Amino acid sequence: MVLGPEFYSQDTAIVARLLIGKILVSTKGGHRTSGRIVETEAYLGMEDEASHSWRGPSARNSVMFGPAGHIYVYFIYGMHYCLNIVTGPPEVGEAVLLRALEPLEGLGAMQQRRGTELTSSLASGPAKLVQALGVDISDNGTALEGAEELWLEDDGTEQAVSSGPRIGISRSTHLPLRFWATGSPFVSKRGTPG
DNA sequence: GCAAAGATCGGCT
DNA sequence: GCCGATCTTTGCA
């Protein structure tokens, strides 16, 4: 089944945890590619100084203050995009960063886009999964439900989930808002724990 | 206006 | 484990 707004409107940390095991599907560029989400991070509103939204709405983060279930894509480090899903009520500006996928469909297209044949390197990082699925800034602000190029599915898989501090940030580092599929070899490297 | 940091990755030591 | 690539956004003058 395809997930709808009532799913994304829940508490952001809950959504981040529930997203582990769900399937992200892309048909961009005429290739069907998909992967199971194995790692996410929650980014909250003004109490979370690591979140783009903590100082309030701006030109870049405005999508975070829009409807839940929409996509927030941003450009970082001069060369990478990251993919987020807007969550919670619109006025607080919260979202979940997708950090890693286990590749399922369209391995050939992913290998071509990523320039590697190593399955464990195709989508094991936030910028990697964006590249593997052909996502770019044109997806910023689009809705997941009813989309023709990018959406999420639930195939009923039950997945054990671990949690811990987020990666690659310098503020609010103590918050345990990172979630990953316990024992999965497809999570991003810098987050070692099982 | 300018300077610095940033939710990263890949290559090299 | 460290470093450079590369450019947008933000903070401060």
PDB file of C-alpha atoms (C1' of nucleotides) in Angstrom:
ATOM      1  CA  MET A   1       0.000   0.000   0.000  1.00  0.00           C
ATOM      2  CA  VAL A   2       1.009   3.610  -0.585  1.00  0.00           C
ATOM      3  CA  LEU A   3       1.446   5.747   2.517  1.00  0.00           C
ATOM      4  CA  GLY A   4      -0.730   8.870   2.844  1.00  0.00           C
ATOM      5  CA  PRO A   5      -0.810  12.158   4.812  1.00  0.00           C
ATOM      6  CA  GLU A   6      -2.214  10.578   7.996  1.00  0.00           C
ATOM      7  CA  PHE A   7       1.005   8.560   8.275  1.00  0.00           C
ATOM      8  CA  TYR A   8       3.324  11.565   7.875  1.00  0.00           C
ATOM      9  CA  SER A   9       1.309  13.800  10.227  1.00  0.00           C
ATOM     10  CA  GLN A  10       2.339  11.741  13.272  1.00  0.00           C
ATOM     11  CA  ASP A  11       5.119  12.803  15.660  1.00  0.00           C
ATOM     12  CA  THR A  12       8.346  13.212  13.677  1.00  0.00           C
ATOM     13  CA  ALA A  13      10.476  10.810  15.751  1.00  0.00           C
ATOM     14  CA  ILE A  14       7.704   8.198  15.431  1.00  0.00           C
ATOM     15  CA  VAL A  15       7.580   8.625  11.653  1.00  0.00           C
ATOM     16  CA  ALA A  16      11.385   8.380  11.442  1.00  0.00           C
ATOM     17  CA  ARG A  17      11.233   5.050  13.283  1.00  0.00           C
ATOM     18  CA  LEU A  18       8.249   3.733  11.307  1.00  0.00           C
ATOM     19  CA  LEU A  19       9.907   4.586   7.982  1.00  0.00           C
ATOM     20  CA  ILE A  20      12.577   1.939   8.593  1.00  0.00           C
ATOM     21  CA  GLY A  21      11.555  -1.039   6.424  1.00  0.00           C
ATOM     22  CA  LYS A  22       9.329   0.968   4.056  1.00  0.00           C
ATOM     23  CA  ILE A  23      10.106   1.047   0.320  1.00  0.00           C
ATOM     24  CA  LEU A  24      11.032   4.178  -1.652  1.00  0.00           C
ATOM     25  CA  VAL A  25      10.192   3.895  -5.363  1.00  0.00           C
ATOM     26  CA  SER A  26      11.430   6.164  -8.172  1.00  0.00           C
ATOM     27  CA  THR A  27      10.561   6.102 -11.883  1.00  0.00           C
ATOM     28  CA  LYS A  28      12.657   9.121 -12.737  1.00  0.00           C
ATOM     29  CA  GLY A  29      14.510   9.063 -16.040  1.00  0.00           C
ATOM     30  CA  GLY A  30      12.371   6.159 -17.284  1.00  0.00           C
ATOM     31  CA  HIS A  31      14.014   3.664 -14.942  1.00  0.00           C
ATOM     32  CA  ARG A  32      12.127   2.031 -12.077  1.00  0.00           C
ATOM     33  CA  THR A  33      14.452   1.958  -9.098  1.00  0.00           C
ATOM     34  CA  SER A  34      13.552   1.175  -5.494  1.00  0.00           C
ATOM     35  CA  GLY A  35      15.061   0.438  -2.126  1.00  0.00           C
ATOM     36  CA  ARG A  36      14.084  -0.442   1.431  1.00  0.00           C
ATOM     37  CA  ILE A  37      14.761   2.359   3.926  1.00  0.00           C
ATOM     38  CA  VAL A  38      17.346   1.189   6.476  1.00  0.00           C
ATOM     39  CA  GLU A  39      18.443   4.498   8.058  1.00  0.00           C
ATOM     40  CA  THR A  40      16.688   7.806   8.895  1.00  0.00           C
ATOM     41  CA  GLU A  41      17.174  10.873  11.084  1.00  0.00           C
ATOM     42  CA  ALA A  42      14.476  13.136  12.564  1.00  0.00           C
ATOM     43  CA  TYR A  43      14.911  16.931  12.421  1.00  0.00           C
ATOM     44  CA  LEU A  44      12.596  18.900  14.692  1.00  0.00           C
ATOM     45  CA  GLY A  45      11.527  22.531  15.004  1.00  0.00           C
ATOM     46  CA  MET A  46      12.873  25.361  17.156  1.00  0.00           C
ATOM     47  CA  GLU A  47      14.096  23.114  19.994  1.00  0.00           C
ATOM     48  CA  ASP A  48      16.498  21.343  17.592  1.00  0.00           C
ATOM     49  CA  GLU A  49      19.472  23.539  16.631  1.00  0.00           C
ATOM     50  CA  ALA A  50      20.661  21.012  14.040  1.00  0.00           C
ATOM     51  CA  SER A  51      17.464  21.461  12.028  1.00  0.00           C
ATOM     52  CA  HIS A  52      17.291  23.869   9.100  1.00  0.00           C
ATOM     53  CA  SER A  53      13.976  25.088  10.509  1.00  0.00           C
ATOM     54  CA  TRP A  54      14.979  26.037  14.061  1.00  0.00           C
ATOM     55  CA  ARG A  55      15.307  29.770  13.360  1.00  0.00           C
ATOM     56  CA  GLY A  56      11.992  29.880  11.506  1.00  0.00           C
ATOM     57  CA  PRO A  57      10.914  29.834   7.847  1.00  0.00           C
ATOM     58  CA  SER A  58      13.307  31.008   5.094  1.00  0.00           C
ATOM     59  CA  ALA A  59      13.567  30.720   1.321  1.00  0.00           C
ATOM     60  CA  ARG A  60      15.427  27.424   1.585  1.00  0.00           C
ATOM     61  CA  ASN A  61      13.453  25.648   4.317  1.00  0.00           C
ATOM     62  CA  SER A  62       9.921  26.815   3.444  1.00  0.00           C
ATOM     63  CA  VAL A  63       8.899  23.328   2.317  1.00  0.00           C
ATOM     64  CA  MET A  64       9.499  22.066   5.875  1.00  0.00           C
ATOM     65  CA  PHE A  65       6.723  24.406   7.033  1.00  0.00           C
ATOM     66  CA  GLY A  66       4.306  23.057   4.412  1.00  0.00           C
ATOM     67  CA  PRO A  67       2.059  19.968   4.397  1.00  0.00           C
ATOM     68  CA  ALA A  68       3.286  16.615   5.772  1.00  0.00           C
ATOM     69  CA  GLY A  69       4.086  13.982   3.155  1.00  0.00           C
ATOM     70  CA  HIS A  70       5.834  16.435   0.835  1.00  0.00           C
ATOM     71  CA  ILE A  71       9.493  16.160  -0.197  1.00  0.00           C
ATOM     72  CA  TYR A  72      12.213  18.560   0.988  1.00  0.00           C
ATOM     73  CA  VAL A  73      15.409  18.431  -1.106  1.00  0.00           C
ATOM     74  CA  TYR A  74      18.364  20.684  -0.312  1.00  0.00           C
ATOM     75  CA  PHE A  75      21.832  21.237  -1.778  1.00  0.00           C
ATOM     76  CA  ILE A  76      24.836  20.871   0.533  1.00  0.00           C
ATOM     77  CA  TYR A  77      28.659  21.037   0.400  1.00  0.00           C
ATOM     78  CA  GLY A  78      28.592  22.453  -3.131  1.00  0.00           C
ATOM     79  CA  MET A  79      27.898  19.056  -4.730  1.00  0.00           C
ATOM     80  CA  HIS A  80      25.330  16.942  -2.910  1.00  0.00           C
ATOM     81  CA  TYR A  81      21.560  16.770  -2.479  1.00  0.00           C
ATOM     82  CA  CYS A  82      19.747  15.289   0.515  1.00  0.00           C
ATOM     83  CA  LEU A  83      16.167  13.950   0.554  1.00  0.00           C
ATOM     84  CA  ASN A  84      13.757  14.609   3.424  1.00  0.00           C
ATOM     85  CA  ILE A  85      10.078  13.886   4.074  1.00  0.00           C
ATOM     86  CA  VAL A  86       8.072  16.637   5.760  1.00  0.00           C
ATOM     87  CA  THR A  87       6.288  15.452   8.919  1.00  0.00           C
ATOM     88  CA  GLY A  88       4.061  16.704  11.732  1.00  0.00           C
ATOM     89  CA  PRO A  89       1.846  19.802  11.740  1.00  0.00           C
ATOM     90  CA  PRO A  90       2.790  22.474   9.130  1.00  0.00           C
ATOM     91  CA  GLU A  91       3.639  25.318  11.520  1.00  0.00           C
ATOM     92  CA  VAL A  92       6.491  23.551  13.385  1.00  0.00           C
ATOM     93  CA  GLY A  93       8.739  22.779  10.400  1.00  0.00           C
ATOM     94  CA  GLU A  94       9.826  19.185  10.989  1.00  0.00           C
ATOM     95  CA  ALA A  95      11.134  16.515   8.596  1.00  0.00           C
ATOM     96  CA  VAL A  96      12.833  13.122   8.364  1.00  0.00           C
ATOM     97  CA  LEU A  97      16.135  12.777   6.483  1.00  0.00           C
ATOM     98  CA  LEU A  98      16.469   9.533   4.514  1.00  0.00           C
ATOM     99  CA  ARG A  99      20.050   8.360   5.070  1.00  0.00           C
ATOM    100  CA  ALA A 100      20.329   4.899   3.491  1.00  0.00           C
ATOM    101  CA  LEU A 101      18.479   2.314   1.384  1.00  0.00           C
ATOM    102  CA  GLU A 102      18.892  -1.387   0.694  1.00  0.00           C
ATOM    103  CA  PRO A 103      18.714  -1.517  -3.136  1.00  0.00           C
ATOM    104  CA  LEU A 104      15.827  -3.676  -4.434  1.00  0.00           C
ATOM    105  CA  GLU A 105      14.828  -2.876  -8.054  1.00  0.00           C
ATOM    106  CA  GLY A 106      16.755  -1.257 -10.907  1.00  0.00           C
ATOM    107  CA  LEU A 107      20.238  -2.194  -9.742  1.00  0.00           C
ATOM    108  CA  GLY A 108      21.623  -1.583 -13.243  1.00  0.00           C
ATOM    109  CA  ALA A 109      20.349   1.999 -13.392  1.00  0.00           C
ATOM    110  CA  MET A 110      21.643   2.657  -9.886  1.00  0.00           C
ATOM    111  CA  GLN A 111      25.070   1.294 -10.760  1.00  0.00           C
ATOM    112  CA  GLN A 112      25.236   3.523 -13.822  1.00  0.00           C
ATOM    113  CA  ARG A 113      24.177   6.646 -11.902  1.00  0.00           C
ATOM    114  CA  ARG A 114      26.543   5.926  -9.009  1.00  0.00           C
ATOM    115  CA  GLY A 115      29.520   4.777 -11.075  1.00  0.00           C
ATOM    116  CA  THR A 116      30.041   1.648  -9.002  1.00  0.00           C
ATOM    117  CA  GLU A 117      28.823  -1.942  -9.117  1.00  0.00           C
ATOM    118  CA  LEU A 118      29.176  -2.500  -5.387  1.00  0.00           C
ATOM    119  CA  THR A 119      25.617  -2.956  -4.084  1.00  0.00           C
ATOM    120  CA  SER A 120      26.632  -1.976  -0.567  1.00  0.00           C
ATOM    121  CA  SER A 121      27.788   1.429  -1.892  1.00  0.00           C
ATOM    122  CA  LEU A 122      24.801   2.268  -4.113  1.00  0.00           C
ATOM    123  CA  ALA A 123      22.583   3.960  -1.517  1.00  0.00           C
ATOM    124  CA  SER A 124      24.413   3.746   1.846  1.00  0.00           C
ATOM    125  CA  GLY A 125      24.365   7.492   2.527  1.00  0.00           C
ATOM    126  CA  PRO A 126      21.979  10.466   2.148  1.00  0.00           C
ATOM    127  CA  ALA A 127      23.647  11.875  -0.997  1.00  0.00           C
ATOM    128  CA  LYS A 128      24.203   8.388  -2.418  1.00  0.00           C
ATOM    129  CA  LEU A 129      20.550   7.335  -2.327  1.00  0.00           C
ATOM    130  CA  VAL A 130      19.533  10.621  -3.955  1.00  0.00           C
ATOM    131  CA  GLN A 131      21.946   9.963  -6.811  1.00  0.00           C
ATOM    132  CA  ALA A 132      20.983   6.284  -7.120  1.00  0.00           C
ATOM    133  CA  LEU A 133      17.281   7.124  -7.532  1.00  0.00           C
ATOM    134  CA  GLY A 134      17.838  10.075  -9.867  1.00  0.00           C
ATOM    135  CA  VAL A 135      16.376  12.593  -7.400  1.00  0.00           C
ATOM    136  CA  ASP A 136      17.302  16.281  -7.746  1.00  0.00           C
ATOM    137  CA  ILE A 137      16.200  19.770  -6.742  1.00  0.00           C
ATOM    138  CA  SER A 138      13.181  19.573  -9.080  1.00  0.00           C
ATOM    139  CA  ASP A 139      11.600  17.169  -6.576  1.00  0.00           C
ATOM    140  CA  ASN A 140      11.664  19.795  -3.811  1.00  0.00           C
ATOM    141  CA  GLY A 141       8.133  20.560  -2.622  1.00  0.00           C
ATOM    142  CA  THR A 142       6.367  17.709  -4.424  1.00  0.00           C
ATOM    143  CA  ALA A 143       3.876  15.383  -2.674  1.00  0.00           C
ATOM    144  CA  LEU A 144       4.593  11.680  -2.170  1.00  0.00           C
ATOM    145  CA  GLU A 145       0.946  10.578  -2.325  1.00  0.00           C
ATOM    146  CA  GLY A 146      -0.356  10.439  -5.896  1.00  0.00           C
ATOM    147  CA  ALA A 147       3.124  11.076  -7.317  1.00  0.00           C
ATOM    148  CA  GLU A 148       4.181   9.453 -10.597  1.00  0.00           C
ATOM    149  CA  GLU A 149       7.938   9.655 -10.138  1.00  0.00           C
ATOM    150  CA  LEU A 150       8.661   9.240  -6.421  1.00  0.00           C
ATOM    151  CA  TRP A 151       6.593   7.630  -3.663  1.00  0.00           C
ATOM    152  CA  LEU A 152       6.703   5.333  -0.611  1.00  0.00           C
ATOM    153  CA  GLU A 153       5.156   1.892  -0.157  1.00  0.00           C
ATOM    154  CA  ASP A 154       4.545  -0.403   2.817  1.00  0.00           C
ATOM    155  CA  ASP A 155       4.888  -4.109   1.983  1.00  0.00           C
ATOM    156  CA  GLY A 156       4.164  -5.197   5.551  1.00  0.00           C
ATOM    157  CA  THR A 157       7.754  -6.074   6.421  1.00  0.00           C
ATOM    158  CA  GLU A 158       8.502  -6.002  10.158  1.00  0.00           C
ATOM    159  CA  GLN A 159      11.938  -4.591  10.913  1.00  0.00           C
ATOM    160  CA  ALA A 160      13.879  -4.430  14.196  1.00  0.00           C
ATOM    161  CA  VAL A 161      15.042  -0.821  14.752  1.00  0.00           C
ATOM    162  CA  SER A 162      17.973   0.609  16.733  1.00  0.00           C
ATOM    163  CA  SER A 163      18.433   4.281  17.632  1.00  0.00           C
ATOM    164  CA  GLY A 164      21.221   6.667  18.634  1.00  0.00           C
ATOM    165  CA  PRO A 165      22.709  10.151  18.099  1.00  0.00           C
ATOM    166  CA  ARG A 166      22.612  11.750  14.660  1.00  0.00           C
ATOM    167  CA  ILE A 167      25.656  11.946  12.351  1.00  0.00           C
ATOM    168  CA  GLY A 168      27.524  14.814  10.707  1.00  0.00           C
ATOM    169  CA  ILE A 169      26.047  17.657  12.774  1.00  0.00           C
ATOM    170  CA  SER A 170      27.621  19.982  15.352  1.00  0.00           C
ATOM    171  CA  ARG A 171      24.568  21.193  17.298  1.00  0.00           C
ATOM    172  CA  SER A 172      21.988  19.259  19.347  1.00  0.00           C
ATOM    173  CA  THR A 173      24.219  16.191  18.940  1.00  0.00           C
ATOM    174  CA  HIS A 174      22.879  14.540  22.091  1.00  0.00           C
ATOM    175  CA  LEU A 175      19.362  13.930  20.790  1.00  0.00           C
ATOM    176  CA  PRO A 176      18.789  10.212  19.953  1.00  0.00           C
ATOM    177  CA  LEU A 177      17.021  10.956  16.664  1.00  0.00           C
ATOM    178  CA  ARG A 178      18.851   8.561  14.322  1.00  0.00           C
ATOM    179  CA  PHE A 179      17.154   5.261  13.526  1.00  0.00           C
ATOM    180  CA  TRP A 180      18.456   2.276  11.572  1.00  0.00           C
ATOM    181  CA  ALA A 181      17.563  -1.325  10.716  1.00  0.00           C
ATOM    182  CA  THR A 182      19.352  -3.424  13.332  1.00  0.00           C
ATOM    183  CA  GLY A 183      22.289  -5.293  11.804  1.00  0.00           C
ATOM    184  CA  SER A 184      21.740  -4.063   8.241  1.00  0.00           C
ATOM    185  CA  PRO A 185      24.913  -3.935   6.088  1.00  0.00           C
ATOM    186  CA  PHE A 186      23.372  -1.107   4.029  1.00  0.00           C
ATOM    187  CA  VAL A 187      23.462   1.687   6.641  1.00  0.00           C
ATOM    188  CA  SER A 188      25.915   4.579   6.111  1.00  0.00           C
ATOM    189  CA  LYS A 189      29.441   3.868   7.330  1.00  0.00           C
ATOM    190  CA  ARG A 190      30.175   6.633   9.820  1.00  0.00           C
ATOM    191  CA  GLY A 191      27.454   5.303  12.105  1.00  0.00           C
ATOM    192  CA  THR A 192      29.142   2.139  13.268  1.00  0.00           C
ATOM    193  CA  PRO A 193      26.946   0.677  16.042  1.00  0.00           C
ATOM    194  CA  GLY A 194      25.064  -2.512  15.259  1.00  0.00           C
TER     195      GLY A 194
ATOM    196  C1'  DG B   1      29.505  43.133   0.818  1.00  0.00           C
ATOM    197  C1'  DC B   2      32.440  39.449   2.565  1.00  0.00           C
ATOM    198  C1'  DA B   3      33.800  35.333   5.229  1.00  0.00           C
ATOM    199  C1'  DA B   4      32.750  30.912   7.078  1.00  0.00           C
ATOM    200  C1'  DA B   5      30.280  26.766   7.807  1.00  0.00           C
ATOM    201  C1'  DG B   6      27.627  23.078   6.135  1.00  0.00           C
ATOM    202  C1'  DA B   7      22.257  16.910   7.736  1.00  0.00           C
ATOM    203  C1'  DT B   8      28.778  14.480   2.316  1.00  0.00           C
ATOM    204  C1'  DC B   9      31.670  11.557  -0.460  1.00  0.00           C
ATOM    205  C1'  DG B  10      35.716   9.512  -2.401  1.00  0.00           C
ATOM    206  C1'  DG B  11      40.500   9.245  -2.657  1.00  0.00           C
ATOM    207  C1'  DC B  12      44.820   9.017  -0.447  1.00  0.00           C
ATOM    208  C1'  DT B  13      48.103   7.939   3.620  1.00  0.00           C
TER     209       DT B  13
ATOM    210  C1'  DG C   1      42.037   8.782   9.674  1.00  0.00           C
ATOM    211  C1'  DC C   2      42.545  13.091   7.092  1.00  0.00           C
ATOM    212  C1'  DC C   3      41.777  16.197   3.164  1.00  0.00           C
ATOM    213  C1'  DG C   4      39.907  18.498  -0.859  1.00  0.00           C
ATOM    214  C1'  DA C   5      36.044  19.448  -3.995  1.00  0.00           C
ATOM    215  C1'  DT C   6      32.527  23.068  -4.684  1.00  0.00           C
ATOM    216  C1'  DC C   7      28.657  26.517  -3.895  1.00  0.00           C
ATOM    217  C1'  DT C   8      24.559  27.978  -1.266  1.00  0.00           C
ATOM    218  C1'  DT C   9      23.011  30.052   2.832  1.00  0.00           C
ATOM    219  C1'  DT C  10      23.754  32.609   6.752  1.00  0.00           C
ATOM    220  C1'  DG C  11      25.879  35.837  10.000  1.00  0.00           C
ATOM    221  C1'  DC C  12      27.847  40.019  10.724  1.00  0.00           C
ATOM    222  C1'  DA C  13      29.930  44.620   9.248  1.00  0.00           C
TER     223       DA C  13
END
